[in-house]
Amino acid sequence: MACRIYPFLTCILYSFSAFLCLYAHEVRKSTESYHLHHTHTVQVSSLLPSTTCSASAKGPNREASLTVKHKHGPCFQSNKNQLQVLNHTEILLQDQSRVNSIHSMFYKNADGNKLRESQATTLPANSGLNIGTANYIVTVGLGTPKTDQTLAFDTGSDLTWAQCKPCAVQCYNQVDPIFDASKSTSYTNISCPTPSCSQLTSATGSPQQCSNSKCLYRVRYGDGSNTTGYFSKERLTITSDVVDNFIFGCGQDNEGLFQGIAGLLGLGRGEVSLVQQAAQKYSQFFSYCLPSTTSSTGYLTLGKGSEISSSLKFTPMLAISQRKSFYGLNLIGISVGGQRLSIPTSVFSTAGTIIDSGTVITRLPPTAYNALRTKFRDMMRNYPMISSSVPIFDTCYDLSKSQSVSIPSISFFFGGDVSVDLGKVGILYVLRQTEACLAFAGNRDPRIFTIFGNEQQKGLEVVYDVVGERIGFRPGGCV
């Protein structure tokens, strides 16, 4: 009897062993497949900045399309030796100043004082304090005949301004010739006091000011830069389109960190922004794709045109009552490596979220950032962590001994059942081959706004449909 049972047991054990081997193989295949689909495996060298411009992006077939360049990249600075290249530390310090400015607009602590992001970078709570300079630039025409002016575009600002001769007090160096209003047949000053002049209060936070019956504007930015001049009207040329009687600031005293560019193009929601002034022409509809690297180009388009990609995902655009210039979003969740993080939606709704083309690094509520950082560190445990040379970052890696790196995917979830997968360049901020950092930062106070910054918007087409009160996202937007 035992002789008959033994072969039977042997067969069962062999079959069970084979099953375990097959199961282990399938689990390994499943794990490898999951890893493949929820990480970006890239060559480390591809993450490093290039000194050569590779202009290739073409905007959608809409009414007007401008080429977008990075202010500190080779596509703007080619053959222009007078420009100074900022290092990453300076760029990120300026970014922190901008974020401090945004936060100081919204919140007060228990003592009634404005919240400050750090004691080292405190900002006075003064009227007229604006949020700081932006990094992405376009070229438009100003005047009749037109002269090309390179401006940083900014969804967090309303007022457009450019340096103007005779630079009564001071002008900084810029690449384009400084605009000379005396040579334009379409230039006019706005009188003061007038209803047009009073629009400045909402655009800059400063009361209207007059000089010899001319309306004056003054804008001071959180990074210490400032511009003062005449509030004026002029012809604005966007490719072949013309916007007559465009209200802008003609700067006579301009100081600070604008070096190289002529001024700023305001794309906020306020009444003096380009979006509102050209509403009849472009139906308060615009989009952009920020280039994936500083050595490539993107686009800024105005108007709907005849086509809207079916791959665009739209989420509701929210109004921000404390600062009407900003565009609000309903952020509800984040995933890392394909796994949704356990973050209550109230963490995001308590403070609210804005999208900003001028802020570099996305700022998250403390609870959300801690959850993201913990999961990211766990998935990057095979790479050596180092201390950051930049105070804003706390999760950095030395990749100098790696030819390739597997970066965990990160997705943001917004209201309206919209998920946005971030590109690899929006996950790691590479300062150098020996220092690549998680490209997010946590706010110190849970009441402070989440800011969806431009580093995470790279490579996406971002569509603003103001009339439809929605914002759209499309991956691969610069291709």
Short mmCIF file of C-alpha atoms in Angstrom, two decimals:
data_model
loop_
_atom_site.label_atom_id
_atom_site.label_comp_id
_atom_site.label_asym_id
_atom_site.label_seq_id
_atom_site.Cartn_x
_atom_site.Cartn_y
_atom_site.Cartn_z
CA MET A 1 0.00 0.00 0.00
CA ALA A 2 2.83 2.36 0.96
CA CYS A 3 4.53 1.59 -2.33
CA ARG A 4 1.49 2.81 -4.22
CA ILE A 5 1.06 6.00 -2.12
CA TYR A 6 4.71 7.17 -2.42
CA PRO A 7 4.69 7.81 -6.19
CA PHE A 8 1.38 9.62 -5.78
CA LEU A 9 2.78 11.94 -3.09
CA THR A 10 5.89 12.52 -5.18
CA CYS A 11 3.72 13.59 -8.09
CA ILE A 12 1.72 15.98 -5.91
CA LEU A 13 4.88 17.54 -4.45
CA TYR A 14 6.40 17.91 -7.91
CA SER A 15 3.22 19.53 -9.23
CA PHE A 16 3.05 21.90 -6.26
CA SER A 17 6.70 22.85 -6.73
CA ALA A 18 6.08 23.52 -10.41
CA PHE A 19 3.08 25.65 -9.50
CA LEU A 20 5.17 27.71 -7.07
CA CYS A 21 7.84 28.26 -9.72
CA LEU A 22 5.24 29.30 -12.28
CA TYR A 23 3.56 31.62 -9.76
CA ALA A 24 6.89 33.22 -8.81
CA HIS A 25 7.68 33.73 -12.49
CA GLU A 26 4.32 35.40 -13.12
CA VAL A 27 4.73 37.63 -10.06
CA ARG A 28 8.18 38.66 -11.28
CA LYS A 29 6.80 39.39 -14.75
CA SER A 30 3.94 41.37 -13.24
CA THR A 31 6.32 43.36 -11.04
CA GLU A 32 8.62 44.08 -13.98
CA SER A 33 5.66 45.12 -16.12
CA TYR A 34 4.34 47.39 -13.34
CA HIS A 35 7.79 48.91 -12.88
CA LEU A 36 8.09 49.46 -16.63
CA HIS A 37 4.74 51.23 -16.90
CA HIS A 38 5.09 53.36 -13.78
CA THR A 39 8.64 54.63 -14.10
CA HIS A 40 10.56 56.73 -16.63
CA THR A 41 13.89 55.06 -17.45
CA VAL A 42 16.12 57.66 -19.08
CA GLN A 43 19.77 58.33 -19.76
CA VAL A 44 21.20 60.65 -17.11
CA SER A 45 22.97 62.65 -19.83
CA SER A 46 19.58 63.51 -21.39
CA LEU A 47 18.56 65.30 -18.20
CA LEU A 48 21.50 67.70 -18.34
CA PRO A 49 21.07 71.11 -20.04
CA SER A 50 22.38 71.65 -23.55
CA THR A 51 24.17 74.75 -24.82
CA THR A 52 22.68 74.35 -28.30
CA CYS A 53 19.20 75.52 -29.25
CA SER A 54 16.94 72.95 -30.89
CA ALA A 55 13.92 74.96 -31.97
CA SER A 56 11.22 72.59 -33.17
CA ALA A 57 7.85 73.17 -31.48
CA LYS A 58 4.90 74.31 -33.56
CA GLY A 59 1.69 75.53 -31.99
CA PRO A 60 -1.81 74.26 -32.80
CA ASN A 61 -3.62 75.67 -35.81
CA ARG A 62 -5.16 78.62 -34.02
CA GLU A 63 -5.41 82.34 -34.70
CA ALA A 64 -2.02 83.57 -33.43
CA SER A 65 0.98 81.55 -32.28
CA LEU A 66 4.19 82.86 -30.72
CA THR A 67 7.39 80.92 -30.09
CA VAL A 68 8.15 80.42 -26.39
CA LYS A 69 11.75 80.35 -25.17
CA HIS A 70 13.34 80.07 -21.75
CA LYS A 71 14.87 83.34 -20.58
CA HIS A 72 18.07 81.63 -19.48
CA GLY A 73 18.41 79.15 -22.37
CA PRO A 74 20.51 79.22 -25.55
CA CYS A 75 17.49 79.82 -27.81
CA PHE A 76 17.24 83.34 -26.40
CA GLN A 77 20.88 84.07 -25.68
CA SER A 78 22.47 82.93 -28.93
CA ASN A 79 25.03 85.53 -30.11
CA LYS A 80 23.97 87.94 -27.37
CA ASN A 81 27.02 88.17 -25.17
CA GLN A 82 25.64 90.92 -22.97
CA LEU A 83 23.27 88.51 -21.25
CA GLN A 84 24.17 86.94 -17.95
CA VAL A 85 23.26 83.30 -17.35
CA LEU A 86 21.76 82.77 -13.91
CA ASN A 87 22.73 79.65 -12.04
CA HIS A 88 20.12 77.31 -10.59
CA THR A 89 20.57 78.64 -7.07
CA GLU A 90 19.76 82.20 -8.18
CA ILE A 91 16.79 81.05 -10.27
CA LEU A 92 15.34 79.12 -7.33
CA LEU A 93 15.94 81.98 -4.89
CA GLN A 94 14.02 84.25 -7.24
CA ASP A 95 11.33 81.59 -7.43
CA GLN A 96 11.06 81.54 -3.64
CA SER A 97 10.71 85.32 -3.64
CA ARG A 98 7.85 85.03 -6.12
CA VAL A 99 6.13 82.35 -4.04
CA ASN A 100 6.54 84.46 -0.90
CA SER A 101 4.89 87.34 -2.74
CA ILE A 102 1.94 85.20 -3.81
CA HIS A 103 1.47 83.80 -0.31
CA SER A 104 1.73 87.23 1.32
CA MET A 105 -1.25 88.40 -0.74
CA PHE A 106 -3.62 85.82 0.68
CA TYR A 107 -3.09 84.98 4.29
CA LYS A 108 -2.65 86.49 7.70
CA ASN A 109 -1.57 84.73 10.83
CA ALA A 110 -3.16 85.02 14.26
CA ASP A 111 -1.40 88.33 14.93
CA GLY A 112 -2.88 89.88 11.79
CA ASN A 113 0.46 89.96 9.98
CA LYS A 114 1.03 88.43 6.59
CA LEU A 115 2.38 84.91 6.62
CA ARG A 116 6.02 84.66 5.65
CA GLU A 117 7.57 81.60 4.07
CA SER A 118 10.88 82.08 5.86
CA GLN A 119 12.47 84.64 8.11
CA ALA A 120 15.35 84.96 5.69
CA THR A 121 13.12 86.08 2.84
CA THR A 122 10.43 88.18 4.50
CA LEU A 123 8.34 90.53 2.42
CA PRO A 124 6.61 93.72 3.52
CA ALA A 125 2.83 93.66 3.22
CA ASN A 126 2.67 96.79 1.09
CA SER A 127 0.11 97.71 -1.54
CA GLY A 128 1.53 97.62 -5.03
CA LEU A 129 3.70 94.60 -4.27
CA ASN A 130 3.53 92.17 -7.18
CA ILE A 131 4.70 88.63 -7.50
CA GLY A 132 7.96 88.76 -9.43
CA THR A 133 9.43 88.00 -12.80
CA ALA A 134 8.76 84.97 -15.00
CA ASN A 135 11.14 82.75 -17.01
CA TYR A 136 9.37 82.09 -20.31
CA ILE A 137 9.44 84.69 -23.07
CA VAL A 138 7.76 85.59 -26.37
CA THR A 139 8.34 88.34 -28.92
CA VAL A 140 5.58 90.77 -29.92
CA GLY A 141 5.46 94.02 -31.89
CA LEU A 142 4.82 97.39 -30.27
CA GLY A 143 3.98 100.67 -32.01
CA THR A 144 3.56 101.94 -35.58
CA PRO A 145 5.81 101.06 -37.28
CA LYS A 146 6.23 98.09 -34.97
CA THR A 147 9.39 97.32 -33.07
CA ASP A 148 9.93 93.80 -31.73
CA GLN A 149 9.94 93.49 -27.95
CA THR A 150 10.76 90.31 -26.03
CA LEU A 151 8.51 89.98 -22.98
CA ALA A 152 8.17 87.40 -20.21
CA PHE A 153 4.58 86.14 -20.22
CA ASP A 154 2.87 85.60 -16.89
CA THR A 155 -0.55 84.14 -16.02
CA GLY A 156 -0.25 85.65 -12.54
CA SER A 157 0.00 89.27 -13.72
CA ASP A 158 -2.42 91.56 -15.52
CA LEU A 159 -0.38 94.61 -16.56
CA THR A 160 1.79 94.46 -19.67
CA TRP A 161 4.74 96.85 -19.66
CA ALA A 162 7.91 97.54 -21.63
CA GLN A 163 10.90 99.81 -21.18
CA CYS A 164 10.52 103.11 -23.03
CA LYS A 165 12.85 105.85 -24.16
CA PRO A 166 13.96 108.32 -23.02
CA CYS A 167 14.36 106.18 -19.84
CA ALA A 168 13.81 109.30 -17.78
CA VAL A 169 15.33 107.70 -14.68
CA GLN A 170 16.84 104.32 -15.56
CA CYS A 171 16.65 101.41 -17.98
CA TYR A 172 18.52 98.12 -17.75
CA ASN A 173 20.20 96.35 -20.70
CA GLN A 174 17.91 94.45 -23.04
CA VAL A 175 18.43 92.50 -26.26
CA ASP A 176 15.89 94.39 -28.40
CA PRO A 177 16.11 98.12 -29.08
CA ILE A 178 14.28 100.01 -26.30
CA PHE A 179 10.84 101.12 -27.45
CA ASP A 180 10.72 104.77 -28.49
CA ALA A 181 7.16 106.08 -28.15
CA SER A 182 8.07 109.36 -29.87
CA LYS A 183 8.62 107.46 -33.14
CA SER A 184 5.24 105.68 -33.05
CA THR A 185 2.19 107.24 -34.69
CA SER A 186 -0.22 105.13 -32.61
CA TYR A 187 1.04 105.94 -29.09
CA THR A 188 -1.06 107.97 -26.64
CA ASN A 189 -0.82 108.67 -22.91
CA ILE A 190 -3.81 107.94 -20.69
CA SER A 191 -5.05 111.04 -18.92
CA CYS A 192 -5.47 111.33 -15.17
CA PRO A 193 -7.79 111.20 -13.35
CA THR A 194 -9.94 109.05 -15.65
CA PRO A 195 -11.77 105.71 -15.42
CA SER A 196 -9.04 104.17 -17.58
CA CYS A 197 -6.39 105.29 -15.12
CA SER A 198 -8.36 103.88 -12.20
CA GLN A 199 -7.99 100.38 -13.71
CA LEU A 200 -4.47 100.42 -12.32
CA THR A 201 -5.73 99.84 -8.79
CA SER A 202 -6.94 96.33 -9.57
CA ALA A 203 -4.00 95.58 -11.87
CA THR A 204 -1.17 96.65 -9.56
CA GLY A 205 -2.71 97.18 -6.14
CA SER A 206 -1.62 100.83 -6.19
CA PRO A 207 -3.95 103.85 -6.32
CA GLN A 208 -3.90 105.95 -9.48
CA GLN A 209 -1.24 108.63 -9.59
CA CYS A 210 -0.97 111.66 -11.84
CA SER A 211 1.88 113.72 -13.26
CA ASN A 212 1.02 116.71 -15.46
CA SER A 213 -2.40 115.13 -16.09
CA LYS A 214 -0.77 111.89 -17.27
CA CYS A 215 -1.56 108.58 -15.60
CA LEU A 216 1.40 106.94 -13.85
CA TYR A 217 1.86 103.30 -12.92
CA ARG A 218 4.24 101.71 -10.48
CA VAL A 219 4.87 98.00 -9.91
CA ARG A 220 7.22 96.60 -7.29
CA TYR A 221 8.00 92.89 -7.35
CA GLY A 222 8.75 90.53 -4.51
CA ASP A 223 12.30 89.94 -5.76
CA GLY A 224 13.13 93.64 -5.39
CA SER A 225 12.63 94.55 -9.06
CA ASN A 226 10.39 97.49 -9.98
CA THR A 227 9.09 99.49 -12.91
CA THR A 228 7.52 102.96 -13.04
CA GLY A 229 6.26 104.93 -16.02
CA TYR A 230 3.29 106.15 -18.00
CA PHE A 231 0.04 104.22 -18.33
CA SER A 232 -0.51 104.39 -22.10
CA LYS A 233 -2.22 103.04 -25.21
CA GLU A 234 -0.43 101.58 -28.20
CA ARG A 235 -0.81 99.19 -31.12
CA LEU A 236 0.20 95.63 -30.19
CA THR A 237 1.13 93.24 -33.01
CA ILE A 238 0.95 89.46 -32.44
CA THR A 239 2.34 87.70 -35.52
CA SER A 240 0.07 89.26 -38.18
CA ASP A 241 -2.75 90.23 -35.79
CA VAL A 242 -3.16 93.77 -34.50
CA VAL A 243 -4.70 94.90 -31.19
CA ASP A 244 -5.26 98.67 -31.32
CA ASN A 245 -5.45 100.92 -28.25
CA PHE A 246 -3.79 98.25 -26.14
CA ILE A 247 -3.29 99.53 -22.59
CA PHE A 248 0.22 99.00 -21.23
CA GLY A 249 2.91 100.54 -19.05
CA CYS A 250 5.61 102.57 -20.78
CA GLY A 251 8.46 102.18 -18.30
CA GLN A 252 10.75 105.13 -17.53
CA ASP A 253 12.38 103.75 -14.36
CA ASN A 254 13.08 100.03 -14.50
CA GLU A 255 15.37 98.21 -12.12
CA GLY A 256 16.08 94.66 -10.97
CA LEU A 257 16.24 91.15 -12.38
CA PHE A 258 14.65 91.62 -15.81
CA GLN A 259 18.01 91.69 -17.60
CA GLY A 260 17.77 90.98 -21.34
CA ILE A 261 14.00 91.13 -21.79
CA ALA A 262 12.01 94.28 -22.55
CA GLY A 263 9.28 93.77 -19.96
CA LEU A 264 6.27 91.62 -19.16
CA LEU A 265 3.13 90.36 -20.95
CA GLY A 266 0.20 90.02 -18.55
CA LEU A 267 -2.07 86.99 -19.13
CA GLY A 268 -4.01 87.12 -15.86
CA ARG A 269 -7.80 87.36 -15.48
CA GLY A 270 -7.91 91.10 -14.66
CA GLU A 271 -9.40 93.75 -16.93
CA VAL A 272 -6.10 95.19 -18.26
CA SER A 273 -4.59 91.79 -19.16
CA LEU A 274 -4.09 90.86 -22.81
CA VAL A 275 -6.70 88.10 -22.35
CA GLN A 276 -9.38 90.64 -21.45
CA GLN A 277 -8.30 93.50 -23.73
CA ALA A 278 -8.29 91.20 -26.78
CA ALA A 279 -11.42 89.31 -25.71
CA GLN A 280 -13.35 90.23 -28.85
CA LYS A 281 -10.56 88.92 -31.09
CA TYR A 282 -9.49 85.81 -29.18
CA SER A 283 -12.62 84.99 -27.12
CA GLN A 284 -10.57 84.82 -23.87
CA PHE A 285 -8.99 81.59 -25.06
CA PHE A 286 -5.26 80.87 -25.06
CA SER A 287 -2.85 77.98 -24.62
CA TYR A 288 0.84 77.34 -24.24
CA CYS A 289 3.36 74.55 -24.17
CA LEU A 290 6.47 75.21 -22.11
CA PRO A 291 9.53 73.54 -23.66
CA SER A 292 10.82 70.43 -21.93
CA THR A 293 14.34 71.87 -21.73
CA THR A 294 15.89 75.33 -21.68
CA SER A 295 17.48 74.48 -25.05
CA SER A 296 14.21 73.81 -26.89
CA THR A 297 11.17 75.93 -27.75
CA GLY A 298 7.44 75.85 -27.08
CA TYR A 299 4.54 78.09 -28.08
CA LEU A 300 1.88 80.50 -26.85
CA THR A 301 -1.30 80.61 -28.93
CA LEU A 302 -4.22 83.01 -28.71
CA GLY A 303 -7.72 82.20 -29.91
CA LYS A 304 -9.63 78.95 -30.43
CA GLY A 305 -9.08 78.51 -34.13
CA SER A 306 -10.81 75.66 -35.93
CA GLU A 307 -9.51 72.70 -33.96
CA ILE A 308 -9.28 71.52 -30.36
CA SER A 309 -7.49 68.22 -29.85
CA SER A 310 -9.71 65.36 -28.71
CA SER A 311 -6.90 64.30 -26.34
CA LEU A 312 -7.33 67.44 -24.24
CA LYS A 313 -8.74 66.77 -20.77
CA PHE A 314 -10.63 69.71 -19.24
CA THR A 315 -11.05 70.45 -15.55
CA PRO A 316 -13.13 73.32 -14.09
CA MET A 317 -11.40 76.69 -13.79
CA LEU A 318 -12.04 78.16 -10.35
CA ALA A 319 -12.16 81.82 -9.36
CA ILE A 320 -9.79 83.02 -6.63
CA SER A 321 -11.69 85.61 -4.62
CA GLN A 322 -8.64 87.03 -2.83
CA ARG A 323 -6.74 87.71 -6.07
CA LYS A 324 -8.80 87.76 -9.25
CA SER A 325 -5.75 87.66 -11.53
CA PHE A 326 -5.05 83.99 -10.75
CA TYR A 327 -6.52 80.88 -12.33
CA GLY A 328 -7.76 78.31 -9.82
CA LEU A 329 -7.84 74.51 -10.03
CA ASN A 330 -9.48 71.78 -7.98
CA LEU A 331 -6.59 69.45 -7.14
CA ILE A 332 -7.90 66.32 -5.42
CA GLY A 333 -5.07 63.77 -5.41
CA ILE A 334 -1.57 62.62 -6.39
CA SER A 335 -0.12 59.26 -7.38
CA VAL A 336 3.52 58.13 -7.32
CA GLY A 337 4.65 55.06 -9.24
CA GLY A 338 1.06 54.34 -10.22
CA GLN A 339 -0.17 54.23 -6.60
CA ARG A 340 -2.64 56.84 -5.37
CA LEU A 341 -1.35 58.44 -2.18
CA SER A 342 -3.56 58.39 0.92
CA ILE A 343 -4.15 62.14 1.09
CA PRO A 344 -7.60 63.40 2.16
CA THR A 345 -9.07 65.78 -0.45
CA SER A 346 -9.59 68.28 2.38
CA VAL A 347 -5.79 68.74 2.48
CA PHE A 348 -6.03 70.41 -0.95
CA SER A 349 -9.42 72.11 -0.59
CA THR A 350 -8.50 73.79 2.72
CA ALA A 351 -6.07 76.10 0.97
CA GLY A 352 -7.01 75.86 -2.70
CA THR A 353 -4.82 75.54 -5.79
CA ILE A 354 -3.67 77.94 -8.50
CA ILE A 355 -1.81 77.27 -11.74
CA ASP A 356 0.99 79.71 -12.45
CA SER A 357 3.26 80.01 -15.49
CA GLY A 358 5.76 82.10 -13.53
CA THR A 359 6.40 79.91 -10.47
CA VAL A 360 9.08 77.28 -11.17
CA ILE A 361 8.65 74.60 -8.48
CA THR A 362 5.20 73.27 -7.48
CA ARG A 363 4.37 74.01 -3.83
CA LEU A 364 2.20 71.49 -1.96
CA PRO A 365 0.46 71.41 1.45
CA PRO A 366 2.76 69.87 4.12
CA THR A 367 0.73 66.64 4.43
CA ALA A 368 0.63 66.11 0.66
CA TYR A 369 4.30 66.85 0.19
CA ASN A 370 5.36 64.52 2.99
CA ALA A 371 3.34 61.67 1.47
CA LEU A 372 4.78 62.29 -2.00
CA ARG A 373 8.33 62.54 -0.68
CA THR A 374 8.07 59.33 1.39
CA LYS A 375 6.81 57.25 -1.55
CA PHE A 376 9.31 58.80 -3.96
CA ARG A 377 12.25 58.11 -1.64
CA ASP A 378 11.13 54.51 -1.24
CA MET A 379 11.05 53.97 -5.01
CA MET A 380 14.43 55.72 -5.46
CA ARG A 381 16.19 53.80 -2.68
CA ASN A 382 18.72 52.28 -5.11
CA TYR A 383 20.28 55.70 -5.74
CA PRO A 384 22.51 57.46 -3.18
CA MET A 385 20.82 60.41 -1.45
CA ILE A 386 22.79 63.59 -0.80
CA SER A 387 22.21 66.90 0.95
CA SER A 388 20.97 69.63 -1.37
CA SER A 389 22.97 72.75 -2.15
CA VAL A 390 19.64 74.62 -2.54
CA PRO A 391 17.50 75.14 0.60
CA ILE A 392 14.20 74.56 -1.20
CA PHE A 393 15.01 70.87 -1.89
CA ASP A 394 15.29 68.05 0.64
CA THR A 395 15.30 64.92 -1.57
CA CYS A 396 18.33 64.84 -3.85
CA TYR A 397 20.45 62.14 -5.48
CA ASP A 398 23.95 61.74 -6.88
CA LEU A 399 23.52 60.20 -10.34
CA SER A 400 27.12 60.57 -11.46
CA LYS A 401 27.77 56.82 -11.21
CA SER A 402 24.62 55.89 -13.16
CA GLN A 403 24.26 55.89 -16.93
CA SER A 404 20.48 55.67 -16.65
CA VAL A 405 17.94 56.34 -13.95
CA SER A 406 14.43 54.96 -13.34
CA ILE A 407 12.24 57.84 -12.16
CA PRO A 408 8.89 56.99 -10.53
CA SER A 409 5.94 58.39 -12.47
CA ILE A 410 3.87 61.13 -10.80
CA SER A 411 0.29 62.04 -11.73
CA PHE A 412 -1.98 64.83 -10.49
CA PHE A 413 -5.74 64.34 -10.24
CA PHE A 414 -8.14 67.25 -10.75
CA GLY A 415 -11.87 67.74 -10.55
CA GLY A 416 -13.90 66.52 -13.52
CA ASP A 417 -12.17 63.12 -13.49
CA VAL A 418 -8.98 64.53 -15.02
CA SER A 419 -5.57 62.97 -14.44
CA VAL A 420 -2.36 64.63 -15.65
CA ASP A 421 0.78 62.53 -16.00
CA LEU A 422 3.89 64.64 -15.45
CA GLY A 423 6.82 64.28 -17.80
CA LYS A 424 10.17 63.08 -16.50
CA VAL A 425 11.54 66.63 -16.64
CA GLY A 426 8.80 67.72 -14.24
CA ILE A 427 9.78 65.18 -11.60
CA LEU A 428 13.53 65.63 -11.16
CA TYR A 429 15.19 69.05 -11.15
CA VAL A 430 18.77 68.46 -12.27
CA LEU A 431 21.21 71.04 -10.95
CA ARG A 432 24.21 68.99 -12.09
CA GLN A 433 25.03 65.31 -12.66
CA THR A 434 25.96 64.96 -9.01
CA GLU A 435 22.73 66.59 -7.80
CA ALA A 436 19.23 65.79 -9.06
CA CYS A 437 16.33 66.68 -6.75
CA LEU A 438 12.64 65.92 -6.40
CA ALA A 439 11.13 68.96 -8.12
CA PHE A 440 8.52 69.79 -5.47
CA ALA A 441 8.49 71.68 -2.20
CA GLY A 442 6.19 71.76 0.80
CA ASN A 443 4.50 74.84 2.18
CA ARG A 444 5.10 75.48 5.86
CA ASP A 445 1.48 76.24 6.61
CA PRO A 446 -1.48 74.06 5.51
CA ARG A 447 -3.57 77.20 4.87
CA ILE A 448 -1.24 78.36 2.08
CA PHE A 449 -2.23 77.89 -1.56
CA THR A 450 -0.93 74.98 -3.58
CA ILE A 451 0.83 76.32 -6.68
CA PHE A 452 1.04 74.14 -9.80
CA GLY A 453 4.34 75.47 -11.17
CA ASN A 454 5.92 75.60 -14.60
CA GLU A 455 8.46 72.82 -13.99
CA GLN A 456 5.55 70.37 -13.78
CA GLN A 457 3.79 71.93 -16.78
CA LYS A 458 6.72 71.31 -19.16
CA GLY A 459 5.79 69.40 -22.30
CA LEU A 460 2.06 69.73 -21.66
CA GLU A 461 -0.29 71.81 -23.76
CA VAL A 462 -2.18 73.87 -21.17
CA VAL A 463 -5.40 75.46 -22.46
CA TYR A 464 -7.22 78.33 -20.75
CA ASP A 465 -10.86 78.68 -21.79
CA VAL A 466 -11.91 81.63 -19.63
CA VAL A 467 -15.42 81.94 -21.06
CA GLY A 468 -15.99 78.20 -20.66
CA GLU A 469 -14.41 78.36 -17.18
CA ARG A 470 -12.18 75.36 -17.79
CA ILE A 471 -8.49 74.49 -18.10
CA GLY A 472 -7.30 71.69 -20.38
CA PHE A 473 -4.18 69.51 -20.37
CA ARG A 474 -2.70 67.46 -23.20
CA PRO A 475 0.51 65.40 -23.00
CA GLY A 476 3.09 65.74 -25.76
CA GLY A 477 1.89 69.27 -26.40
CA CYS A 478 5.17 70.65 -27.74
CA VAL A 479 5.61 67.97 -30.37
#
